[in-house]
Short mmCIF file of C-alpha atoms in Angstrom, two decimals:
data_model
loop_
_atom_site.label_atom_id
_atom_site.label_comp_id
_atom_site.label_asym_id
_atom_site.label_seq_id
_atom_site.Cartn_x
_atom_site.Cartn_y
_atom_site.Cartn_z
CA MET A 1 -252.98 -13.76 61.32
CA GLY A 2 -250.74 -10.91 62.46
CA ASN A 3 -250.40 -9.11 65.75
CA ILE A 4 -253.22 -7.10 67.27
CA VAL A 5 -251.15 -5.57 70.10
CA ALA A 6 -247.44 -4.87 70.49
CA THR A 7 -245.42 -2.96 73.06
CA VAL A 8 -241.82 -1.78 72.83
CA ASP A 9 -239.82 -1.02 76.00
CA LEU A 10 -242.99 0.02 77.83
CA ARG A 11 -242.54 1.67 81.23
CA LYS A 12 -244.94 2.91 83.89
CA TYR A 13 -243.58 4.23 87.20
CA PHE A 14 -245.41 5.60 90.23
CA PRO A 15 -243.75 8.21 92.47
CA ILE A 16 -243.14 7.66 96.18
CA ARG A 17 -243.53 10.87 98.13
CA GLY A 18 -242.53 11.73 101.67
CA GLY A 19 -241.59 14.52 104.02
CA VAL A 20 -243.40 17.70 104.95
CA PHE A 21 -243.69 18.93 101.35
CA SER A 22 -244.48 15.50 99.86
CA ARG A 23 -241.33 15.53 97.81
CA ARG A 24 -240.59 12.68 95.45
CA ILE A 25 -238.19 10.36 97.27
CA GLY A 26 -238.38 7.34 95.02
CA GLU A 27 -240.53 5.42 92.57
CA VAL A 28 -242.28 2.09 92.09
CA LYS A 29 -241.38 0.52 88.76
CA ALA A 30 -244.71 -1.20 88.07
CA VAL A 31 -243.91 -1.79 84.38
CA ASP A 32 -240.25 -1.63 83.47
CA GLY A 33 -239.19 -2.06 79.85
CA VAL A 34 -241.75 -4.61 78.62
CA THR A 35 -241.61 -5.63 74.96
CA LEU A 36 -244.12 -8.19 73.68
CA GLU A 37 -246.47 -9.10 70.84
CA ILE A 38 -249.98 -10.56 71.00
CA ARG A 39 -251.38 -12.28 67.93
CA LYS A 40 -254.99 -11.80 66.85
CA GLY A 41 -257.23 -14.50 68.35
CA GLU A 42 -254.59 -15.54 70.87
CA THR A 43 -255.06 -16.03 74.60
CA PHE A 44 -252.04 -14.40 76.20
CA GLY A 45 -251.41 -14.86 79.92
CA LEU A 46 -249.27 -12.77 82.28
CA VAL A 47 -248.16 -14.70 85.36
CA GLY A 48 -246.70 -13.12 88.46
CA GLU A 49 -247.14 -12.59 92.17
CA SER A 50 -249.62 -10.10 93.57
CA GLY A 51 -248.48 -6.52 93.11
CA CYS A 52 -245.95 -7.25 90.37
CA GLY A 53 -247.61 -4.92 87.84
CA LYS A 54 -249.90 -7.18 85.79
CA THR A 55 -252.96 -4.96 86.19
CA THR A 56 -250.94 -1.80 85.60
CA PHE A 57 -249.54 -3.26 82.40
CA GLY A 58 -253.02 -4.19 81.14
CA LYS A 59 -254.41 -0.74 81.93
CA THR A 60 -251.45 0.95 80.25
CA VAL A 61 -251.75 -1.13 77.07
CA ILE A 62 -255.38 -0.07 76.60
CA ARG A 63 -254.52 3.51 77.62
CA LEU A 64 -256.44 3.71 80.87
CA LEU A 65 -253.05 4.77 82.22
CA ASP A 66 -250.53 6.90 80.34
CA PRO A 67 -247.12 5.26 79.86
CA ASP A 68 -244.01 7.08 81.03
CA SER A 69 -242.02 5.86 78.04
CA GLY A 70 -242.02 3.19 75.35
CA ARG A 71 -244.45 2.57 72.51
CA ILE A 72 -247.84 0.86 72.17
CA PHE A 73 -249.27 -0.39 68.89
CA PHE A 74 -252.84 -1.57 68.33
CA ASP A 75 -254.57 -2.75 65.18
CA PRO A 76 -258.15 -4.11 65.51
CA GLU A 77 -257.70 -6.04 62.27
CA GLY A 78 -254.62 -7.84 63.58
CA SER A 79 -252.23 -6.86 60.79
CA LEU A 80 -249.29 -5.47 62.78
CA PRO A 81 -245.88 -6.73 61.59
CA SER A 82 -243.81 -8.90 63.92
CA ASP A 83 -241.42 -6.00 64.60
CA PRO A 84 -243.60 -2.84 64.47
CA GLN A 85 -240.79 -0.50 65.45
CA ASN A 86 -238.56 -1.48 62.53
CA GLU A 87 -240.88 -2.84 59.82
CA GLY A 88 -242.72 -0.42 57.56
CA ASP A 89 -244.94 2.53 58.39
CA VAL A 90 -247.11 1.66 61.38
CA SER A 91 -247.59 5.21 62.67
CA ASP A 92 -251.35 4.93 62.08
CA HIS A 93 -251.44 2.10 64.63
CA GLU A 94 -249.37 3.68 67.38
CA ILE A 95 -251.59 4.65 70.31
CA THR A 96 -248.89 5.60 72.83
CA SER A 97 -250.01 9.22 73.09
CA VAL A 98 -253.41 9.38 71.34
CA LYS A 99 -256.03 11.51 73.08
CA GLY A 100 -259.48 12.97 72.61
CA ARG A 101 -261.83 11.62 69.97
CA ARG A 102 -259.42 9.06 68.57
CA LEU A 103 -258.82 7.51 71.99
CA LYS A 104 -262.55 7.50 72.67
CA TYR A 105 -263.13 5.74 69.34
CA LEU A 106 -260.46 3.13 70.15
CA ARG A 107 -262.19 2.38 73.46
CA ARG A 108 -264.87 0.38 71.68
CA TYR A 109 -262.20 -2.03 70.45
CA MET A 110 -260.20 -2.30 73.70
CA GLN A 111 -261.92 -3.25 76.95
CA ILE A 112 -261.16 -4.68 80.38
CA VAL A 113 -263.04 -7.03 82.73
CA TYR A 114 -262.13 -6.14 86.30
CA GLN A 115 -261.45 -8.49 89.18
CA ASN A 116 -264.39 -7.44 91.36
CA PRO A 117 -267.67 -6.70 89.55
CA SER A 118 -269.23 -5.26 92.71
CA THR A 119 -266.91 -2.26 92.47
CA SER A 120 -267.10 -1.86 88.68
CA LEU A 121 -270.91 -1.87 88.38
CA ASN A 122 -272.93 1.21 89.38
CA PRO A 123 -275.28 0.17 92.24
CA ARG A 124 -277.78 2.89 91.31
CA MET A 125 -278.28 1.75 87.72
CA LEU A 126 -280.51 -0.99 86.35
CA VAL A 127 -278.76 -3.79 84.48
CA LYS A 128 -280.21 -2.62 81.17
CA ASP A 129 -278.64 0.82 81.69
CA ILE A 130 -275.30 -0.56 82.88
CA VAL A 131 -274.89 -2.70 79.78
CA ALA A 132 -276.24 -0.04 77.41
CA GLU A 133 -273.98 2.76 78.69
CA PRO A 134 -271.05 2.05 76.29
CA LEU A 135 -273.47 2.17 73.33
CA LEU A 136 -274.63 5.64 74.37
CA VAL A 137 -271.14 6.96 75.16
CA GLN A 138 -269.82 5.77 71.80
CA GLY A 139 -272.88 7.07 69.94
CA ILE A 140 -273.55 3.64 68.44
CA CYS A 141 -277.29 3.49 69.13
CA ARG A 142 -279.95 4.27 71.72
CA GLY A 143 -283.59 3.61 72.55
CA ARG A 144 -285.23 0.41 71.31
CA GLU A 145 -282.22 -0.69 69.29
CA ALA A 146 -279.94 -0.34 72.31
CA GLU A 147 -282.31 -2.34 74.48
CA GLU A 148 -282.48 -5.11 71.89
CA ARG A 149 -278.68 -5.26 71.74
CA VAL A 150 -278.48 -5.36 75.53
CA LEU A 151 -280.93 -8.26 75.72
CA GLU A 152 -279.04 -10.15 73.01
CA MET A 153 -275.74 -9.71 74.86
CA LEU A 154 -277.23 -10.70 78.22
CA GLN A 155 -278.51 -13.89 76.63
CA ARG A 156 -275.06 -14.57 75.22
CA VAL A 157 -273.56 -14.48 78.70
CA GLY A 158 -276.26 -16.70 80.20
CA LEU A 159 -278.75 -14.15 81.56
CA SER A 160 -282.28 -13.34 80.38
CA ARG A 161 -284.92 -10.64 79.89
CA GLU A 162 -286.04 -10.85 83.52
CA HIS A 163 -282.64 -9.52 84.60
CA LEU A 164 -282.95 -6.25 82.66
CA TYR A 165 -284.76 -4.34 85.39
CA ARG A 166 -282.77 -5.42 88.43
CA TYR A 167 -279.96 -3.81 90.37
CA GLN A 168 -276.54 -5.35 90.87
CA HIS A 169 -277.12 -6.15 94.57
CA GLU A 170 -279.84 -8.61 93.53
CA PHE A 171 -277.31 -10.91 91.83
CA SER A 172 -274.74 -13.46 92.92
CA GLY A 173 -271.03 -12.86 92.35
CA GLY A 174 -271.01 -15.01 89.23
CA GLN A 175 -274.04 -13.23 87.78
CA LYS A 176 -272.49 -9.83 88.48
CA GLN A 177 -269.41 -10.85 86.54
CA ARG A 178 -271.60 -11.95 83.63
CA ILE A 179 -273.21 -8.50 83.64
CA ALA A 180 -269.75 -6.92 83.60
CA ILE A 181 -268.77 -9.16 80.69
CA ALA A 182 -271.92 -8.19 78.77
CA ARG A 183 -271.12 -4.50 79.26
CA VAL A 184 -267.57 -5.01 77.99
CA LEU A 185 -268.66 -6.96 74.91
CA ILE A 186 -271.63 -4.78 73.91
CA THR A 187 -269.45 -2.67 71.57
CA HIS A 188 -267.92 -5.82 70.02
CA PRO A 189 -264.30 -5.17 71.04
CA LYS A 190 -261.38 -6.94 69.42
CA PHE A 191 -259.02 -7.00 72.41
CA VAL A 192 -260.12 -7.69 76.00
CA VAL A 193 -257.93 -7.56 79.11
CA LEU A 194 -259.09 -9.97 81.83
CA ASP A 195 -257.87 -8.81 85.24
CA GLU A 196 -258.25 -12.07 87.18
CA PRO A 197 -262.03 -12.07 86.53
CA THR A 198 -262.67 -15.35 88.37
CA SER A 199 -260.73 -14.64 91.57
CA SER A 200 -263.64 -12.98 93.40
CA VAL A 201 -266.22 -15.72 92.75
CA ASP A 202 -266.74 -19.14 94.32
CA VAL A 203 -264.66 -22.04 93.04
CA SER A 204 -267.83 -23.71 91.76
CA VAL A 205 -268.55 -20.71 89.52
CA ARG A 206 -265.04 -20.30 88.11
CA ALA A 207 -265.26 -23.22 85.70
CA SER A 208 -268.50 -21.92 84.16
CA LEU A 209 -267.00 -18.43 83.69
CA ILE A 210 -263.86 -19.83 82.05
CA LYS A 211 -266.03 -21.90 79.70
CA LEU A 212 -268.06 -18.77 78.91
CA PHE A 213 -264.90 -16.81 78.06
CA LYS A 214 -263.72 -19.57 75.73
CA ASP A 215 -267.10 -19.76 73.97
CA LEU A 216 -267.29 -15.98 73.54
CA GLN A 217 -263.72 -15.82 72.26
CA ARG A 218 -264.50 -18.40 69.60
CA LYS A 219 -267.84 -16.89 68.54
CA MET A 220 -266.81 -13.22 68.63
CA GLY A 221 -263.20 -13.53 67.47
CA LEU A 222 -261.78 -12.02 70.65
CA THR A 223 -258.14 -11.71 71.62
#
């Protein structure tokens, strides 16, 4: 299988401002010239100390943040060449500056599981609505069909029908993360960024979540 994601000299800087008029006095180089390739079906890990730019890189790759320079390539089918910048016509797969409808469409294939589910889940929404929201936003389905898909996905992550009509505060940390995972996977993405998804749960729960990720990767063909 080929590559599903590739970046070329990717950069993302954040300005440092100071003084009376908040002038730009410097910058934080969160992502500075990163070139890499991720093969379809692969588990790719970024290792680094806290604050080194791992989360920023992940958000930039899936276009939650706009890059300052460089190029990003994404192909849900995993057929990118090993050197996308110099091999053939891959313009259809470059997502560096896509916007509007095309970016919205790509969202269903690129998702992220955040570190703390308590801050990524809406406390005013029932679980069934939290998980179904991507289906409605993407115009995939609604009503009875959406509810059936939500139940199926909840069962895949180890939850059940009785959890549909509860709020996030009624769950443990591990269960909240399973809800977040179900929401991410409901559109059947091809590429998922995991932003330290086990760091906010108890040690006893981490092993079960890691096993769940491995099982879902195998069954759903995730990268």
